[in-house]
Short mmCIF file of C-alpha atoms in Angstrom, two decimals:
data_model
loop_
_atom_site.label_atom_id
_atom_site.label_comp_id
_atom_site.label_asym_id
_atom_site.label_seq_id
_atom_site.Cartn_x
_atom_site.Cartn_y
_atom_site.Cartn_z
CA UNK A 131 109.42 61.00 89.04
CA UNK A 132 106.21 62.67 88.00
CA UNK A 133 107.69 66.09 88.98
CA UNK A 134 111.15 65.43 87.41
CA UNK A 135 109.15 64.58 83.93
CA UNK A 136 107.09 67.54 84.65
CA UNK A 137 109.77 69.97 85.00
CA UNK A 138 111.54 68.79 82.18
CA UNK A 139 109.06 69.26 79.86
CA UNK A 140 108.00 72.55 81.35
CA UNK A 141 111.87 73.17 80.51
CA UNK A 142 111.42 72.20 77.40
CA UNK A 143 107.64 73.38 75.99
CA UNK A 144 108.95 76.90 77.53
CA UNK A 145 112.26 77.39 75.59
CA UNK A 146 110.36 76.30 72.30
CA UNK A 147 107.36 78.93 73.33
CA UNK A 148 109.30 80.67 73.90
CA UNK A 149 112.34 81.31 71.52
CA UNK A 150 109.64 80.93 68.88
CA UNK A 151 107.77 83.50 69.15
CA UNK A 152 111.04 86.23 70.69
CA UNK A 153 113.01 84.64 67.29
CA UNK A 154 109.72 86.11 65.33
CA UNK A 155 109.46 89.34 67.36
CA UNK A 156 113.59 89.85 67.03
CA UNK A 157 113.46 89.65 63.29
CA UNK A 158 110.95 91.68 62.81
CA UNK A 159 112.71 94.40 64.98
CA UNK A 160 116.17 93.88 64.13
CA UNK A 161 117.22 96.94 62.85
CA UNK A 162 115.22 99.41 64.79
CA UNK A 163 117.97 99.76 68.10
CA UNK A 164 120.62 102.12 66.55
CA UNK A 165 118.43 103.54 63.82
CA UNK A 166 120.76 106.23 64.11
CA UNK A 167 124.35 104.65 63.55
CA UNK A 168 125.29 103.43 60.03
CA UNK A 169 125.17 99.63 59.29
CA UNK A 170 128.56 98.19 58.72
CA UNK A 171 129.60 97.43 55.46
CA UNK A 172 131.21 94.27 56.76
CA UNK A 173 129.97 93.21 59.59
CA UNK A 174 133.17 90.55 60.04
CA UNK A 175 135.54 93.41 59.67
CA UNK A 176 135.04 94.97 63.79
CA UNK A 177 132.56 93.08 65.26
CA UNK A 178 133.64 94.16 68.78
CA UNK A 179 132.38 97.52 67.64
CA UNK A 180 129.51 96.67 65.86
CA UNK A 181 126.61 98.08 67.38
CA UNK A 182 124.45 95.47 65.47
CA UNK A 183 126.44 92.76 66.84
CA UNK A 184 124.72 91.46 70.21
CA UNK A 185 127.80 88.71 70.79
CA UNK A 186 130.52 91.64 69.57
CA UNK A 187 132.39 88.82 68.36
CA UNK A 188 132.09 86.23 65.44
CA UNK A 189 131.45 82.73 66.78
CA UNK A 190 134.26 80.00 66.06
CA UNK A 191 132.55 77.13 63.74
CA UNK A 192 135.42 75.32 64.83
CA UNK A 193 134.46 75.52 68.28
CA UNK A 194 130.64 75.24 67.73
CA UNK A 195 131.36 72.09 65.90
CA UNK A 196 133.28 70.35 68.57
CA UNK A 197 130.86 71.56 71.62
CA UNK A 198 127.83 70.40 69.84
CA UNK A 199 129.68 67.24 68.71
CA UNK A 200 130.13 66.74 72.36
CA UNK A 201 127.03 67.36 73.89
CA UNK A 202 125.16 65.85 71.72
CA UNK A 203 127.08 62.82 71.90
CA UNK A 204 126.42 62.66 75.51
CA UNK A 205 122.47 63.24 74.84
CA UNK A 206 122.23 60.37 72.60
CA UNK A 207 124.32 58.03 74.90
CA UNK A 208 122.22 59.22 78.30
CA UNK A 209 119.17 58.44 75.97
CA UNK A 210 120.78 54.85 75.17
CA UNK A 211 121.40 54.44 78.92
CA UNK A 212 118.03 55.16 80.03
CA UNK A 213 116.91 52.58 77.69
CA UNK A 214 119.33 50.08 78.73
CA UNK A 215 119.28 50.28 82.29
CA UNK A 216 116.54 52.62 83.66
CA UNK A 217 116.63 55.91 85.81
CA UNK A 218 113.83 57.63 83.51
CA UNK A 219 113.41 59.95 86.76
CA UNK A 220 117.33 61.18 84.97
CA UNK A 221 114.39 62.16 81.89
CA UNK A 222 115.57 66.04 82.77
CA UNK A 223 119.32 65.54 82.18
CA UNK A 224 118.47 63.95 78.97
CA UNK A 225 116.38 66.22 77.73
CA UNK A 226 118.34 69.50 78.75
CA UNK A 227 121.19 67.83 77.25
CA UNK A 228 119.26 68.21 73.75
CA UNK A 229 118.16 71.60 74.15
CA UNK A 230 121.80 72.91 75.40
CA UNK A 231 123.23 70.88 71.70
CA UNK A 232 120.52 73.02 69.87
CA UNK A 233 121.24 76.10 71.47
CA UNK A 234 124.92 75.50 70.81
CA UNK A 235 124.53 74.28 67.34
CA UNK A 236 122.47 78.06 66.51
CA UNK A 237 125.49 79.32 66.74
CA UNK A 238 127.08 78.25 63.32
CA UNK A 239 123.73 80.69 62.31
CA UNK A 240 125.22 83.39 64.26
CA UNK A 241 128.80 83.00 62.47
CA UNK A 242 127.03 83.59 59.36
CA UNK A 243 125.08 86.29 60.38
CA UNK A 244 126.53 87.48 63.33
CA UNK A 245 123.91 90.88 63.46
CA UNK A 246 120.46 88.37 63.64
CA UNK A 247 118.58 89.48 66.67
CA UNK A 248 116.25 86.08 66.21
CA UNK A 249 119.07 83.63 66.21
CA UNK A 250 120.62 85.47 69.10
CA UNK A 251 118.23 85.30 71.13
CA UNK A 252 116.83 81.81 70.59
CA UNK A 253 120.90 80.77 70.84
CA UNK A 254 120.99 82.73 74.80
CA UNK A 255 117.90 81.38 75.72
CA UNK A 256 118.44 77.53 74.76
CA UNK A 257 122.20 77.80 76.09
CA UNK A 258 121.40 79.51 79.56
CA UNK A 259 118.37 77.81 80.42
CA UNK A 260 119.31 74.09 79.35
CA UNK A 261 121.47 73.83 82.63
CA UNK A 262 117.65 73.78 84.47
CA UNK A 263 117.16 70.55 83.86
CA UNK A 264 120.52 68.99 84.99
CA UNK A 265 120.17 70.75 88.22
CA UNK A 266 116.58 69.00 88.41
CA UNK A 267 118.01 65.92 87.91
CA UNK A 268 120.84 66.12 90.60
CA UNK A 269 118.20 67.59 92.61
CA UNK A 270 116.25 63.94 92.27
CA UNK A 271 119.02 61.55 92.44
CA UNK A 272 120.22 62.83 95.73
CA UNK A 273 116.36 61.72 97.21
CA UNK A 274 116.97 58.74 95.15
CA UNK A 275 120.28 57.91 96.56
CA UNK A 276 118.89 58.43 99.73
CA UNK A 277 116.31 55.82 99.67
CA UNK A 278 118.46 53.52 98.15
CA UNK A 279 120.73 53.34 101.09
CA UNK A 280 117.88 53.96 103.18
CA UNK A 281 119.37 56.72 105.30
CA UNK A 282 116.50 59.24 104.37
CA UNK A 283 117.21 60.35 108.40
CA UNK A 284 120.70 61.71 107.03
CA UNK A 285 118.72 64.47 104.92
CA UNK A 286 118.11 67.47 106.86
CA UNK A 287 114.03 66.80 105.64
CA UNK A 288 112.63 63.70 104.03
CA UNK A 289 113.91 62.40 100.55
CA UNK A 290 110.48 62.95 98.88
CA UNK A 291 110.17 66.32 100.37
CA UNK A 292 113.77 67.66 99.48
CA UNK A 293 113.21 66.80 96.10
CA UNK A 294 109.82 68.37 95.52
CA UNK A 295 110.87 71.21 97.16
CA UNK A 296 114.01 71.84 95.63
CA UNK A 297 112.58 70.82 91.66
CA UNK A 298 109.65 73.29 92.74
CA UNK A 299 112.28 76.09 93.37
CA UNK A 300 114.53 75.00 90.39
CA UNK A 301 110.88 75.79 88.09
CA UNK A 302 110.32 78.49 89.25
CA UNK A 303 113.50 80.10 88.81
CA UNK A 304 113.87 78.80 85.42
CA UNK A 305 110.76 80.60 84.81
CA UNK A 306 111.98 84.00 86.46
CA UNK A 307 115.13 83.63 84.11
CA UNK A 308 112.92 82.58 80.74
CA UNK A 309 110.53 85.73 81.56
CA UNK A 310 113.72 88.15 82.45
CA UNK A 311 115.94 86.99 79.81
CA UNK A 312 113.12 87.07 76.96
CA UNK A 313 112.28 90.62 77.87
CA UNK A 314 116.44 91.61 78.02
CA UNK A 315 117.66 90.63 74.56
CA UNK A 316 113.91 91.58 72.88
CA UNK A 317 113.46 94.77 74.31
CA UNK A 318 114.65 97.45 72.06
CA UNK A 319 114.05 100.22 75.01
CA UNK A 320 116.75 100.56 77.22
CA UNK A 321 114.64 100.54 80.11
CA UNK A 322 113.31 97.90 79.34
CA UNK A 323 116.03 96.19 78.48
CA UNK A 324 117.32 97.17 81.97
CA UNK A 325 114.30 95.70 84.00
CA UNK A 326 114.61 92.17 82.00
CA UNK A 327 118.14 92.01 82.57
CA UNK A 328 117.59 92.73 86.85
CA UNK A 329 114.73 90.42 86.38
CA UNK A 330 117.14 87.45 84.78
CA UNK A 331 119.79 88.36 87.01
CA UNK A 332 117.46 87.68 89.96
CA UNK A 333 116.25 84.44 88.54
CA UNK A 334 120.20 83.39 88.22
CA UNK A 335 120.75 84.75 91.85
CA UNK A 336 118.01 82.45 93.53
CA UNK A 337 118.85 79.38 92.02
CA UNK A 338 122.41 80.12 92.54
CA UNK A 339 121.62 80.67 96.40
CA UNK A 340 119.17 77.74 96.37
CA UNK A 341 121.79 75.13 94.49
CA UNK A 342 124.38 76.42 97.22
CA UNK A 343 122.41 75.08 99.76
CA UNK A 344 121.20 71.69 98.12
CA UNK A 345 125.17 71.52 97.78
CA UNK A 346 125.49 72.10 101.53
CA UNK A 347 122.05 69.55 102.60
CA UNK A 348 124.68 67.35 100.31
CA UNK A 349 127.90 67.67 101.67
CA UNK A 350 126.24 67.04 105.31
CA UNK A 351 124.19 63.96 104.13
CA UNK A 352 127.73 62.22 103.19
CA UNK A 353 128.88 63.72 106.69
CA UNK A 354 126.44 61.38 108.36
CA UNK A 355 125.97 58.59 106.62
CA UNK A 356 130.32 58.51 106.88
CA UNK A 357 129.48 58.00 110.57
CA UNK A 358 127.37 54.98 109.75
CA UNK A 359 130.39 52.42 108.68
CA UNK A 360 127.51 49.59 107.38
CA UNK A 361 126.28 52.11 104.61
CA UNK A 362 129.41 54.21 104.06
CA UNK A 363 130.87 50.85 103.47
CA UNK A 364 128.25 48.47 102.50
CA UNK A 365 130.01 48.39 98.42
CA UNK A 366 133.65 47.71 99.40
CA UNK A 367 133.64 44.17 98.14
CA UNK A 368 132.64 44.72 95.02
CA UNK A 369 134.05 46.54 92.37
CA UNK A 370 134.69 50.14 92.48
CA UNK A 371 132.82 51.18 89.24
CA UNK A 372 129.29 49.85 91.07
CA UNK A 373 130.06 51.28 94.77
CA UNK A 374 127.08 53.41 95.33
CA UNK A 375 130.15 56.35 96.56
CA UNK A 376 131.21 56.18 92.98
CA UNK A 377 128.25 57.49 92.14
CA UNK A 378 127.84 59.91 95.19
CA UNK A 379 131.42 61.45 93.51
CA UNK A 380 129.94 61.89 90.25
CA UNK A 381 127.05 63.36 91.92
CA UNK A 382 129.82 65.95 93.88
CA UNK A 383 131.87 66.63 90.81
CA UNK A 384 128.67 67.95 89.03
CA UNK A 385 127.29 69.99 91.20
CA UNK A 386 130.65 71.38 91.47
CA UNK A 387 130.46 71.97 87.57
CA UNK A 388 126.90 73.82 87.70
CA UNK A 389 127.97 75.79 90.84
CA UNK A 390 130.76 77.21 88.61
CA UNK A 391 129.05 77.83 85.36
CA UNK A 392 126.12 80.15 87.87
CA UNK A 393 128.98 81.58 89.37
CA UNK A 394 129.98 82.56 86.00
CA UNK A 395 126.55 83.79 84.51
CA UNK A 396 126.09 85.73 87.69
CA UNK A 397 129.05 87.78 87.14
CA UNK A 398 128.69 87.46 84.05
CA UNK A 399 125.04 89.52 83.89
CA UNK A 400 126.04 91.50 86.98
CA UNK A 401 128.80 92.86 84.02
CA UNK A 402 125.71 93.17 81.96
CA UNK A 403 125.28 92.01 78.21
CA UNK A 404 128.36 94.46 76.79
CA UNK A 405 130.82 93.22 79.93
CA UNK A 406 134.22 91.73 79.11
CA UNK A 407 132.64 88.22 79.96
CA UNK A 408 129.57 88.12 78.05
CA UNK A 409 131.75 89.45 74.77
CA UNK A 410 134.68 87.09 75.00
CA UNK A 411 133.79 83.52 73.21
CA UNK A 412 136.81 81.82 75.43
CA UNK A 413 135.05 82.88 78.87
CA UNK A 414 131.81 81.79 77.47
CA UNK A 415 133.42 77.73 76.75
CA UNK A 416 135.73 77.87 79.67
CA UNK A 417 133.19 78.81 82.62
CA UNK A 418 129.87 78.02 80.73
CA UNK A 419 130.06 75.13 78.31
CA UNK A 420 132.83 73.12 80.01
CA UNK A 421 131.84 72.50 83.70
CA UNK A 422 128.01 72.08 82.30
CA UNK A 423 129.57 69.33 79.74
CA UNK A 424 131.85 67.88 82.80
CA UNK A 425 128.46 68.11 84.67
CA UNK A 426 126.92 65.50 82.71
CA UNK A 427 129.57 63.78 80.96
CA UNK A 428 130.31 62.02 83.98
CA UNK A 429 126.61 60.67 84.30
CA UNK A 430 127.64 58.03 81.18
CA UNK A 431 129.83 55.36 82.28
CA UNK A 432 128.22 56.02 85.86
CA UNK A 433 124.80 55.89 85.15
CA UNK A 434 122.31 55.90 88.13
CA UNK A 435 120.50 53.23 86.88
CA UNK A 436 123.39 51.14 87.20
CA UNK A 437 123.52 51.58 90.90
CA UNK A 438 119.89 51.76 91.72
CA UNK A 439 117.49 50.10 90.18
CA UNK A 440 113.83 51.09 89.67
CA UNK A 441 111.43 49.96 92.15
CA UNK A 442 109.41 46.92 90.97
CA UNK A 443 105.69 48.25 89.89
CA UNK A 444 102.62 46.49 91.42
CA UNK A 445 102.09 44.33 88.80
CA UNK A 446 105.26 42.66 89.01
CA UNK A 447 105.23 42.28 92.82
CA UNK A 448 102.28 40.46 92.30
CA UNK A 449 103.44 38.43 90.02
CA UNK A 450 107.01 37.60 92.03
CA UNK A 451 104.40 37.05 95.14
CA UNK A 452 101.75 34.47 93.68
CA UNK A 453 104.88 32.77 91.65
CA UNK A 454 107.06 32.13 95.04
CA UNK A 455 103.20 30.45 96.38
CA UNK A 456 103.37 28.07 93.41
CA UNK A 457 106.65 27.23 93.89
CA UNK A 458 106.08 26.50 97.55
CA UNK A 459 102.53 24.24 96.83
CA UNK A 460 104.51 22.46 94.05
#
């Protein structure tokens, strides 16, 4: 849990470093890429061929409105859950699910002034570094789920140890992508420019290849613990909506999401920042915003907290223990 908190707030304290001080440094160069070409007179007239327009299109407010609605719905309702029936160790979700509203909701700036270099880039860097922390915190409930069904064997390493090692990796990627991305949409040499974007584009590679195979360590966990009938079955007479493999489908169904939206910005950068996907709003809500929001959407009525509860802490062991003695001498 202490890494989980950890890396969300390094998620967090890093995108507000961050687009803070790249939102001061883009206004105060906006304006100097393309000294040379004229400034449209309206810049809502052509934005695909406005060379001041980083998006080349004009963001929907219709659209904004009803993916921040969304999100932010599910932030406040994770935040109610936590409170209500535990998981903080889910912390990461929560808090990436805040960030990723923000970054969406900076774009009713960008509809109003769709040629801001500071609102563009601290829109990018709070919508494509967001998804960090939900892949931390599907990274942590698979060691959780692990350990509650005590089949720890079924990981290919030790619960504790898959998810340090995978939250470690899922850091520092983030922090490959925050460093390459901030130097891509800043720079106002192309060379620059060039090196951050190879530098994000790694950073989106790695933790593309490295949620691949915590999808893989996944699928073969289920594989085993299948051939164990006592814990593949050990919730069939209760309801379905608390059978631990309720969960473990959730669990499936966003990774799935996640491994579709990196697929996406892959490709997407690969295109580079003037390719047909990073220019088209309906790409960007179809492959980005949409499996992310499936991603965690999922996590409401199927909390993890509902099917595994928080280990007791010392203190209230102690307390169960020396109350069960009185009982007994009374």
């Amino acid at each position: 849990m202490m890494v989980l908190s950890w890396s969300g707030m390094t998620i967090f304290r890093v995108l507000l470093i961050a687009a803070y001080s790249l939102c001061l440094q883009g206004v105060s160069v906006t304006g100097l890429k393309h000294t040379s070409l004229p400034r449209p007179a309206d810049p809502f007239l052509d934005p695909k061929d406005d060379p001041y327009n980083p998006l080349k299109y004009i963001t929907s407010n219709a659209l904004t409105a009803l993916a921040f609605s969304l999100v932010m719905v599910v932030a406040i309702l994770q935040s109610l859950s936590v409170w209500k029936f535990g998981a903080k160790w889910m912390l990461s979700m929560v808090i990436g699910a805040y960030t990723f509203a923000f970054g969406l909701g900076t774009r009713f700036a960008l509809h109003v002034h769709p040629e801001s270099k500071g609102w563009y880039i601290v829109e990018y860097l709070f919508v494509v570094l967001s998804p960090c922390a939900f892949i931390a915190a599907d990274y942590v409930l698979l060691g959780r789920l692990a350990l509650h069904l005590n089949s720890s064997h079924s990981l290919l390493v030790s619960a504790r140890r898959i998810t340090t090692a995978f939250v470690s990796s899922d850091i520092t990627t983030f922090l490959i992508q925050a460093s390459g991305g901030a130097l891509s949409v800043s720079a106002n040499d192309p060379d620059r420019q060039l090196v951050g974007s190879h530098v994000f584009l790694a950073g989106l590679a790695l933790q593309l290849f490295s949620f691949f195979i915590f999808f893989c360590i996944y699928l073969l966990f289920l594989y085993r613990v299948h051939q164990c009938p006592d814990v593949w079955m050990k919730d069939q007479h209760g309801p379905w909506y608390e059978d631990w493999r309720t969960l473990a489908s959730v669990l499936m169904i966003s990774c799935i999401g996640i491994l579709i939206r990196s697929g996406y910005r892959v490709v997407e950068l690969s295109q580079g920042f003037q390719g047909r996907l990073a220019t088209s709003e309906a790409f960007f809500y179809g492959l980005d915003t949409l499996p992310l929001f499936i991603a965690i959407v999922l996590y409401i009525p199927f909390w993890p907290g509902r099917f595994i509860r928080d280990a007791p802490s010392k203190e209230t062991a102690s307390a169960s223990t020396t109350g069960g003695e009185t009982d007994k001498l009374g």
